[in-house]
Coordinates of C-alpha atoms in Angstrom, one line a residue:
X174 CA 47.6 -103.3 36.1
X175 CA 47.0 -106.7 37.4
X176 CA 44.1 -107.5 39.9
X177 CA 46.6 -108.5 42.5
X178 CA 48.3 -105.2 41.9
X179 CA 45.2 -103.3 42.4
X180 CA 44.3 -105.4 45.6
X181 CA 47.6 -104.4 47.1
X182 CA 47.2 -100.6 46.0
X183 CA 44.0 -100.6 48.2
X184 CA 45.1 -102.7 51.0
X185 CA 46.1 -99.5 53.1
X186 CA 42.4 -98.3 52.9
X187 CA 41.2 -102.0 53.7
X188 CA 43.3 -102.0 57.0
X189 CA 42.2 -98.4 57.8
X190 CA 38.5 -99.3 57.6
X191 CA 39.1 -102.6 59.3
X192 CA 40.7 -101.2 62.1
X193 CA 38.0 -98.4 62.5
X194 CA 35.4 -100.9 62.5
X195 CA 37.0 -103.3 65.0
X196 CA 38.7 -100.5 67.2
X197 CA 41.6 -102.6 67.3
X198 CA 44.9 -102.9 65.1
X199 CA 45.1 -106.6 65.8
X200 CA 41.3 -107.7 65.1
X201 CA 41.4 -105.4 62.0
X202 CA 44.2 -106.9 60.4
X203 CA 43.0 -110.6 61.4
X204 CA 39.7 -109.9 59.4
X205 CA 42.0 -108.5 56.4
X206 CA 44.2 -111.6 56.4
X207 CA 41.2 -113.8 56.2
X208 CA 39.9 -111.6 53.4
X209 CA 43.2 -112.3 51.4
X210 CA 43.0 -116.0 52.3
X211 CA 39.6 -116.2 50.8
X212 CA 40.9 -114.2 47.6
X213 CA 43.6 -116.7 47.2
X214 CA 41.1 -119.8 47.8
X215 CA 38.4 -117.9 45.5
X216 CA 40.2 -115.9 42.9
X217 CA 37.1 -115.6 40.9
X218 CA 35.5 -113.7 43.8
X219 CA 36.9 -110.2 42.3
X220 CA 36.9 -108.9 38.5
X221 CA 33.0 -109.0 38.5
X222 CA 33.2 -105.3 38.0
X223 CA 35.5 -102.8 37.2
X224 CA 35.5 -101.5 40.6
X225 CA 38.1 -103.5 42.0
X226 CA 38.2 -101.7 45.5
X227 CA 34.4 -101.9 45.9
X228 CA 34.7 -105.7 45.4
X229 CA 37.3 -106.0 47.9
X230 CA 35.3 -104.3 50.6
X231 CA 32.4 -106.5 49.6
X232 CA 34.6 -109.6 50.0
X233 CA 35.7 -108.2 53.4
X234 CA 32.3 -107.4 54.4
X235 CA 31.1 -111.1 53.8
X236 CA 33.9 -112.1 56.0
X237 CA 33.0 -109.7 58.8
X238 CA 29.4 -110.6 58.8
X239 CA 30.1 -114.3 58.7
X240 CA 31.8 -114.2 62.2
X241 CA 29.8 -114.5 65.4
X242 CA 32.2 -111.9 67.1
X243 CA 30.4 -109.1 65.3
X244 CA 27.3 -109.6 67.5
X245 CA 29.1 -108.3 70.6
X246 CA 31.8 -105.4 71.2
X247 CA 35.1 -106.6 70.2
X248 CA 38.2 -106.7 72.4
X249 CA 39.7 -103.3 72.0
X250 CA 43.1 -101.5 72.7
X251 CA 43.0 -99.2 75.5
X252 CA 45.0 -96.5 74.0
X253 CA 42.3 -96.0 71.3
X254 CA 39.5 -94.3 73.4
X255 CA 37.9 -92.1 70.3
X256 CA 38.1 -95.3 68.2
X257 CA 36.2 -97.5 70.9
X258 CA 33.1 -95.3 70.3
X259 CA 32.8 -96.5 66.8
X260 CA 33.3 -100.1 68.0
X261 CA 30.1 -99.8 70.4
X262 CA 27.8 -98.6 67.6
X263 CA 25.6 -101.5 66.1
X264 CA 27.6 -103.6 63.4
X265 CA 25.9 -102.6 60.2
X266 CA 25.4 -98.9 60.9
X267 CA 28.6 -98.7 61.8
X268 CA 29.8 -100.1 58.7
X269 CA 27.7 -97.9 56.6
X270 CA 28.9 -94.8 58.3
X271 CA 32.6 -95.9 57.7
X272 CA 32.2 -96.7 54.1
X273 CA 30.6 -93.4 53.5
X274 CA 32.3 -91.0 55.7
X275 CA 35.7 -92.6 56.2
X276 CA 36.3 -94.4 53.0
X277 CA 34.3 -91.8 50.7
X278 CA 32.2 -94.6 48.8
X279 CA 29.4 -93.6 47.1
X280 CA 25.9 -94.5 48.6
X281 CA 25.4 -96.8 45.4
X282 CA 28.9 -98.7 46.0
X283 CA 28.1 -98.6 50.0
X284 CA 24.8 -100.4 49.1
X285 CA 26.6 -102.9 46.9
X286 CA 29.4 -103.5 49.5
X287 CA 26.8 -104.4 52.2
X288 CA 24.3 -105.8 50.0
X289 CA 21.5 -103.6 50.7
X290 CA 19.6 -100.6 48.7
X291 CA 20.4 -97.1 48.8
X292 CA 17.7 -96.0 51.0
X293 CA 18.7 -98.4 53.6
X294 CA 22.5 -97.1 53.3
X295 CA 20.9 -93.4 54.2
X296 CA 19.0 -95.0 57.0
X297 CA 22.0 -96.9 58.4
X298 CA 24.4 -93.6 58.3
X299 CA 21.9 -91.8 60.3
X300 CA 21.3 -94.2 62.7
X301 CA 25.3 -94.4 63.2
X302 CA 25.3 -90.6 63.4
X303 CA 22.8 -90.4 66.0
X304 CA 24.8 -93.0 68.1
X305 CA 28.0 -91.3 67.9
X306 CA 26.4 -87.8 68.3
X307 CA 24.8 -89.1 71.6
X308 CA 28.1 -89.9 72.9
X309 CA 29.9 -86.8 71.8
X310 CA 27.3 -84.1 72.4
X311 CA 28.5 -80.5 72.3
X312 CA 27.3 -76.9 71.8
X313 CA 27.0 -75.9 68.1
X314 CA 26.9 -72.6 66.5
X315 CA 25.1 -72.3 63.5
X316 CA 26.0 -69.3 61.0
X317 CA 23.3 -69.3 58.3
X318 CA 21.2 -66.2 57.0
X319 CA 18.0 -68.2 55.6
X320 CA 15.6 -68.8 58.6
X321 CA 13.9 -71.8 57.2
X322 CA 17.5 -73.7 56.6
X323 CA 18.8 -72.3 60.2
X324 CA 15.4 -73.8 61.8
X325 CA 16.0 -77.2 60.0
X326 CA 19.6 -77.3 61.1
X327 CA 18.7 -76.2 64.7
X328 CA 15.9 -79.1 64.9
X329 CA 18.5 -81.6 63.4
X330 CA 21.5 -80.6 65.7
X331 CA 19.1 -80.9 68.6
X332 CA 17.5 -84.2 67.5
X333 CA 21.3 -85.6 67.6
X334 CA 21.5 -84.6 71.2
X335 CA 23.6 -81.4 70.7
X336 CA 22.9 -78.1 72.1
X337 CA 22.4 -74.9 69.9
X338 CA 24.3 -72.1 71.5
X339 CA 23.2 -69.7 68.9
X340 CA 22.1 -68.9 65.3
X341 CA 23.8 -66.1 63.7
X342 CA 22.9 -64.4 60.4
X343 CA 26.1 -62.5 59.8
X344 CA 29.7 -62.2 60.6
X345 CA 29.3 -59.9 63.4
X346 CA 26.5 -61.9 65.0
X347 CA 28.9 -65.1 64.7
X348 CA 31.7 -63.5 66.6
X349 CA 29.4 -61.9 69.1
X350 CA 27.7 -65.3 70.3
X351 CA 31.1 -67.2 70.1
X352 CA 32.4 -64.4 72.4
X353 CA 30.0 -65.1 75.2
X354 CA 30.8 -67.6 78.2
X355 CA 29.5 -70.6 76.1
X356 CA 32.0 -71.3 73.1
X357 CA 31.0 -73.9 70.5
X358 CA 32.4 -77.2 70.2
X359 CA 31.4 -77.3 66.5
X360 CA 30.5 -74.7 63.8
X361 CA 27.8 -75.3 61.1
X362 CA 28.6 -72.3 58.7
X363 CA 26.8 -71.1 55.5
X364 CA 29.4 -69.3 53.2
X365 CA 27.2 -66.5 51.8
X366 CA 25.4 -64.5 54.5
X367 CA 22.8 -62.0 54.8
X368 CA 24.7 -58.8 55.1
X369 CA 27.0 -59.8 52.3
X370 CA 29.6 -60.9 54.6
X371 CA 31.4 -64.4 54.2
X372 CA 30.8 -67.3 56.5
X373 CA 34.7 -68.2 55.8
X374 CA 35.7 -64.7 57.2
X375 CA 33.3 -65.2 60.4
X376 CA 34.8 -68.7 60.9
X377 CA 38.6 -67.3 60.5
X378 CA 37.8 -64.7 63.0
X379 CA 36.5 -67.2 65.5
X380 CA 39.5 -69.6 65.0
X381 CA 41.8 -66.8 66.1
X382 CA 40.8 -67.3 69.6
X383 CA 39.8 -71.2 70.0
X384 CA 39.9 -74.0 67.7
X385 CA 36.7 -76.2 66.7
X386 CA 35.8 -78.3 63.8
X387 CA 33.7 -76.4 61.3
X388 CA 31.4 -77.8 58.7
X389 CA 30.5 -75.5 55.7
X390 CA 27.3 -75.7 53.9
X391 CA 27.3 -74.1 50.6
X392 CA 25.1 -74.3 47.2
X393 CA 28.2 -74.1 45.3
X394 CA 30.8 -76.7 46.6
X395 CA 32.6 -76.8 43.5
X396 CA 34.2 -73.4 44.0
X397 CA 35.8 -74.8 47.1
X398 CA 37.1 -78.3 45.6
X399 CA 39.6 -77.1 43.4
X400 CA 42.6 -77.8 45.6
X401 CA 44.3 -74.5 44.4
X402 CA 43.9 -73.0 48.0
X403 CA 43.4 -73.9 51.8
X404 CA 39.8 -75.4 51.6
X405 CA 37.2 -76.7 53.9
X406 CA 37.7 -80.2 55.3
X407 CA 34.0 -80.6 55.6
X408 CA 31.6 -79.3 53.2
X409 CA 28.1 -80.0 52.5
X410 CA 26.2 -79.2 49.4
X411 CA 22.9 -77.3 49.3
X412 CA 20.2 -78.7 49.2
X413 CA 21.3 -81.2 51.8
X414 CA 19.9 -84.5 53.2
X415 CA 19.6 -84.4 57.0
X416 CA 21.6 -87.9 57.1
X417 CA 24.7 -86.4 55.4
X418 CA 24.5 -83.6 58.1
X419 CA 24.2 -86.1 60.7
X420 CA 26.9 -88.1 59.3
X421 CA 29.3 -85.3 58.8
X422 CA 28.8 -83.8 62.3
X423 CA 29.5 -87.1 63.9
X424 CA 32.7 -87.5 61.6
X425 CA 34.0 -84.0 62.5
X426 CA 33.5 -84.4 66.2
X427 CA 35.1 -88.0 66.0
X428 CA 38.2 -87.2 64.2
X429 CA 38.7 -84.1 66.4
X430 CA 38.4 -86.2 69.3
X431 CA 40.9 -88.6 67.7
X432 CA 43.5 -86.0 67.0
X433 CA 43.2 -84.5 70.5
X434 CA 44.0 -87.7 72.0
X435 CA 47.0 -88.3 70.0
X436 CA 48.4 -84.8 70.6
X437 CA 47.9 -85.4 74.3
X438 CA 49.8 -89.0 74.0
X439 CA 52.6 -87.2 72.2
X440 CA 53.0 -84.2 74.5

């Protein structure tokens, strides 16, 4: 496949990224158009590596960072309220967050695209997660049977501005906590629990009565990434990095709010 064909193959993802980055279809597509013009005028810009997608996003980043509009909040479409939140995050953390959490780039690729090192990418993602979490604070139920891990998660969640409504060690405890007057806005769940019960079963019990985003934490993520059955949308591997938990929490809440807004609009 030629370089131009590979670029075309990756363009939908670049447009998705650009729109999320700017909070506007018009502005996002304008940046993509500017990127393509650069590639036409500087054909040698791509092809420095075998990763054409990362190269394409790197060129886009050069264009994005060269325009003064990025020093302020861009003009956004009024019908994209969830996306507007991303538009208000300071530019570099916003880029790192979206490259890692929306586009799925590795830390190494994100660092190459942004022209920073891996440690800075982690710091930027964490910063973006904090900014997003502060704007979407909610009550979180933690289902975790290991006390030290539960304490770490509780401190992390509260540090992001969320409220922990309870910590459950078993399926029964989780159902009891969630049946109280304060329902969670998000669930963080281990899969193997103290009494031999399953975090998956606990979550399925809870989702019969209300719907919230769920993030599963497990030491064996490969068991839930086979594609052979319905699997968790958000999965964190143990041992986890606090920045990754922060980013995935914010990602889950962000896309939940986006989906709810779209459902309300179409109703």
